[in-house]
Structures are given as C-alpha cells and as structure tokens.
PDB file of C-alpha atoms in Angstrom:
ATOM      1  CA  UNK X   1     116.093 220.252  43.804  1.00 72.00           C
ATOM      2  CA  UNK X   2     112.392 219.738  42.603  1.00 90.00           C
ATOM      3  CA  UNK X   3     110.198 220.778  46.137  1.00 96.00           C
ATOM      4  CA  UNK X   4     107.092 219.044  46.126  1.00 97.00           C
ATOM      5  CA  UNK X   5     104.346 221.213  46.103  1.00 98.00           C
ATOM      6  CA  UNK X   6     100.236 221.628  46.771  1.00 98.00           C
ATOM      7  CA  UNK X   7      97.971 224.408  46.384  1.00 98.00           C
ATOM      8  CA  UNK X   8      95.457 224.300  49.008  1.00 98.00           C
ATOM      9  CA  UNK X   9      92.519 223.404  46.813  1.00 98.00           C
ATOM     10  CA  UNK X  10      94.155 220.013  46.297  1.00 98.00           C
ATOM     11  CA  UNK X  11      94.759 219.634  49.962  1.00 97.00           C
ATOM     12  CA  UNK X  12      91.441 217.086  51.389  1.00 96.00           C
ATOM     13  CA  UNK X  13      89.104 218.819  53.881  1.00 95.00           C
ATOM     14  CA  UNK X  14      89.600 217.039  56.393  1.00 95.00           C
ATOM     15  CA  UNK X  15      92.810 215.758  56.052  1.00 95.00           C
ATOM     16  CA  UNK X  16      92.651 211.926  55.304  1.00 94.00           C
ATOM     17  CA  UNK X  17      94.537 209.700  57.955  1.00 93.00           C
ATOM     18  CA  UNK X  18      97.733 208.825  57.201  1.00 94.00           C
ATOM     19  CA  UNK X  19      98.494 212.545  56.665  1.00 96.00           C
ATOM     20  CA  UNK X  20     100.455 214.247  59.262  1.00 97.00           C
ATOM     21  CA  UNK X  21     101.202 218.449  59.764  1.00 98.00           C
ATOM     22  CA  UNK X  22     104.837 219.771  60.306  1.00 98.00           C
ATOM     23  CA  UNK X  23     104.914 223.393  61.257  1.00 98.00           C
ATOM     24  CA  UNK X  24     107.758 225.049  61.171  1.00 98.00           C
ATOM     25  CA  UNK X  25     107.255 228.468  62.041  1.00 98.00           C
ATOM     26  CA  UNK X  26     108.203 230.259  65.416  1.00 98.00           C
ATOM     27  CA  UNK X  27     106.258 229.661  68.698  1.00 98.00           C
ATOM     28  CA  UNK X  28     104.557 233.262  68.818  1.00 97.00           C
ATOM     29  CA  UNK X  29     103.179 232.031  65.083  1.00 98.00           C
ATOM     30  CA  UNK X  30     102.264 228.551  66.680  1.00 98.00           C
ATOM     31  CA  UNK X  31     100.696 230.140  69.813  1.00 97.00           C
ATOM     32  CA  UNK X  32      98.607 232.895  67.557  1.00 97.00           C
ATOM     33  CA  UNK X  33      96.931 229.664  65.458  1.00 98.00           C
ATOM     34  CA  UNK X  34      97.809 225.917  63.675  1.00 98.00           C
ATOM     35  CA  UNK X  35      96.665 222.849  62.609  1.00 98.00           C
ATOM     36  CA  UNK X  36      94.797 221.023  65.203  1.00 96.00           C
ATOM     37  CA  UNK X  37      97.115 218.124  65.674  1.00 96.00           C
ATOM     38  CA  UNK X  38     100.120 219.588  64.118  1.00 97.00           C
ATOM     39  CA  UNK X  39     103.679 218.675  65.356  1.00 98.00           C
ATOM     40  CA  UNK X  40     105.441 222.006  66.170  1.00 98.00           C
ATOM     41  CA  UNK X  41     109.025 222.089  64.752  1.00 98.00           C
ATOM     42  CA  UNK X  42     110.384 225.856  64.410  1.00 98.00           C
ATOM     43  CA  UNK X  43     112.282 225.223  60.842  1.00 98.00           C
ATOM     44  CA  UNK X  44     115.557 226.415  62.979  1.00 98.00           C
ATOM     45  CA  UNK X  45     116.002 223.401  65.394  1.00 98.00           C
ATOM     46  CA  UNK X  46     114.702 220.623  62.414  1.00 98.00           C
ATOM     47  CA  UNK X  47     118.065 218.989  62.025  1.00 97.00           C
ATOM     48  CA  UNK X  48     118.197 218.035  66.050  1.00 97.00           C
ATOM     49  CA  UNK X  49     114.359 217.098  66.048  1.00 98.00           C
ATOM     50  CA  UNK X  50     114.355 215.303  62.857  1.00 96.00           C
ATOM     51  CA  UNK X  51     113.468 212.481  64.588  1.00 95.00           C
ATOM     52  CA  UNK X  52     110.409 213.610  65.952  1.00 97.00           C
ATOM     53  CA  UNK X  53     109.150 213.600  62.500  1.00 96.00           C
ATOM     54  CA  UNK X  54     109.508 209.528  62.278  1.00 91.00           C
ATOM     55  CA  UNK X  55     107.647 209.492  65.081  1.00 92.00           C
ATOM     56  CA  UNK X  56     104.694 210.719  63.152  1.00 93.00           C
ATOM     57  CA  UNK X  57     104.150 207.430  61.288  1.00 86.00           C
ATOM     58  CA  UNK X  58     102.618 209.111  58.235  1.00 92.00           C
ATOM     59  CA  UNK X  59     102.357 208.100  54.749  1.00 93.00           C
ATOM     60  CA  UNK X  60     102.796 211.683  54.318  1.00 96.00           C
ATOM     61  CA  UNK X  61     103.477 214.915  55.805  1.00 98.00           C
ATOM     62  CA  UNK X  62     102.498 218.405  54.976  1.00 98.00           C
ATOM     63  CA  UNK X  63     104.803 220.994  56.305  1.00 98.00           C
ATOM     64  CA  UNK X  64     103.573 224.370  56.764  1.00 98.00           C
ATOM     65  CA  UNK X  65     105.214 228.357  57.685  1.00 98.00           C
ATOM     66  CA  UNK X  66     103.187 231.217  57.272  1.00 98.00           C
ATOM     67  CA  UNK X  67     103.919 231.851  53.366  1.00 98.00           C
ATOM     68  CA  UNK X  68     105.658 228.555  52.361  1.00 97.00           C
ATOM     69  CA  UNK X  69     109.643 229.551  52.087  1.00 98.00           C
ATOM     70  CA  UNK X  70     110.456 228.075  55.623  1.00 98.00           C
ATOM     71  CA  UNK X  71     108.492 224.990  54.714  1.00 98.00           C
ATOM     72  CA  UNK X  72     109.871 224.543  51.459  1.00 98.00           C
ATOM     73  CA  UNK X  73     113.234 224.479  52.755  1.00 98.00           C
ATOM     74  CA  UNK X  74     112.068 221.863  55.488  1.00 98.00           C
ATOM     75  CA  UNK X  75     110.976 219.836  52.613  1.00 98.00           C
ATOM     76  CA  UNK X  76     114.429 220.033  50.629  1.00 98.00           C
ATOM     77  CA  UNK X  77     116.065 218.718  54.110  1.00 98.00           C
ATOM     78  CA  UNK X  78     113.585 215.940  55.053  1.00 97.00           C
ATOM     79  CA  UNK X  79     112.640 214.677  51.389  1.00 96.00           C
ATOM     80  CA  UNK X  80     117.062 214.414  51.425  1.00 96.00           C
ATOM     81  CA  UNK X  81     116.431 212.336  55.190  1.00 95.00           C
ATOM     82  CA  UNK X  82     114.142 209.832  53.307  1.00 95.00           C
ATOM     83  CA  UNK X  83     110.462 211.148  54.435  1.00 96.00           C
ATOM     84  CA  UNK X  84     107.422 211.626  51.996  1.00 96.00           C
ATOM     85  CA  UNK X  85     106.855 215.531  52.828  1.00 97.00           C
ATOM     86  CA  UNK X  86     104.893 218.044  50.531  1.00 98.00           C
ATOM     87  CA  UNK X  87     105.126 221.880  50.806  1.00 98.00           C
ATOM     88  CA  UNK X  88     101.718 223.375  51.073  1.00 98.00           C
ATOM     89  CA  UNK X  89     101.772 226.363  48.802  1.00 98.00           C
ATOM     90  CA  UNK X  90     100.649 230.051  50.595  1.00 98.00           C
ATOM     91  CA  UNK X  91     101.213 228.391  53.930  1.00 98.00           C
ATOM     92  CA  UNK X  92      99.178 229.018  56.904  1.00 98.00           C
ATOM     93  CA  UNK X  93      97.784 232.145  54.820  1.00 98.00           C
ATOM     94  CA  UNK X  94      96.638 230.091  52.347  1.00 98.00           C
ATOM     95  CA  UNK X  95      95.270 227.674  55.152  1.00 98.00           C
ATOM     96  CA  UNK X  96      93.903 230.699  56.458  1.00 98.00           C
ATOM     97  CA  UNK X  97      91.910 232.232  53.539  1.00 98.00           C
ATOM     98  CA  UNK X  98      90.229 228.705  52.944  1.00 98.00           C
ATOM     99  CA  UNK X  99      88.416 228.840  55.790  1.00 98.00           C
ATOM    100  CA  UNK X 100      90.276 225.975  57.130  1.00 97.00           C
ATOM    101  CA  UNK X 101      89.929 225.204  61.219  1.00 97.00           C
ATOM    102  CA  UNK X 102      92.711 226.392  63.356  1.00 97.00           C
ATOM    103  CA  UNK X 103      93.127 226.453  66.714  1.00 98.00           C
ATOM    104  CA  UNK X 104      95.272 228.997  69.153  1.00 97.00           C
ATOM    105  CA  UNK X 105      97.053 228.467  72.685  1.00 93.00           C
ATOM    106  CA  UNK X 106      96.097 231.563  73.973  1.00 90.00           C
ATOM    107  CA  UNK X 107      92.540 231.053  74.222  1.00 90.00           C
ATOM    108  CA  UNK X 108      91.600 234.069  71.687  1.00 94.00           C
ATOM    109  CA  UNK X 109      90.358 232.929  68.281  1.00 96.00           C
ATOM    110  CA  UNK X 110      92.746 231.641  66.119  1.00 97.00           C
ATOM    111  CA  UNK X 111      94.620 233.423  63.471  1.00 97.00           C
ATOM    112  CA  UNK X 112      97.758 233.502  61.626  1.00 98.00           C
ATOM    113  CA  UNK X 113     100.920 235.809  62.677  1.00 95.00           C
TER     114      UNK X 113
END
C-alpha cells in the first residue's frame, strides 16, 4: 500500500483550518512536547479510538510519531477506515528542526522525546 506522504517544507505554517493533528506516539513523548491542538492517540490503542478521529471533522489529518514509522502505519489503517490522513515525513523531529511551535504538559519548554 502507497502511504501518503509530506516533507515538512510542504506542510503550511500555520496549519490551514480544515487540517487536523493525530499523534500517535506514547504519553511520556506527548507530555515532553506536540502540536498545540493535536488529538493524542498512542498508535497502540488506534483501532478502539478510531472513532475519535471522526470526531475531528477535518478535510484532512496529519498524523505524526517521533520519526514517522508509527504514523505511517496509522495512515495504512485509517486511509483502509475511509479518512483523508497524510504521514508527515521525519515526524515530530522533523517538526522539531523547523522551528515549528510545540507545546509540553509539564510546564518545561517543549521538546521532542
């Protein structure tokens, strides 16, 4: 199966509406730094949460991990469900190295894990 793909330069800063985040890494990643506005999925509980993604009401989501190997394999299982999703190349690192905003729940400065 064909996973779509984008390398962060083609990703908008900031992201247009219509486009939601899906990150699927684990909560100490989650905690350490994300998207602002992200929905928080760990890639292992996906299938029983699936529906949680609906309830995004996107025209199209970006799903994110830390490198891009969890995410693509989101993608492969949602674009199969019917959603529009895209697989953001380098993940969060690539996010990361952009300069791109990202905010923590610990109340230190953001940063990826």
């Amino acid at each position: 199966m064909n996973i779509p793909t984008v390398a962060i330069e083609n990703v908008p800063d900031p992201l247009p509406d219509g486009v939601a985040v899906l990150d699927v890494r684990e909560p100490q990643e989650w905690e350490a730094g994300h998207i602002e506005g992200a929905l928080h999925i760990p890639l292992g509980v996906l299938p029983v949460r699936v529906d949680e993604v609906a309830g995004l009401d996107a025209a199209q989501t970006l799903v994110v991990c830390k490198v891009g190997g969890r995410s693509a394999q989101a993608v492969a299982y949602l674009a199969q469900q019917g959603y529009d999703v895209v697989n953001l190349d380098g993940g969060m690192l690539e996010w990361e190295a952009a300069g791109r905003p990202m905010v923590s729940d610990t109340g230190a400065p953001a940063y990826v894990a």
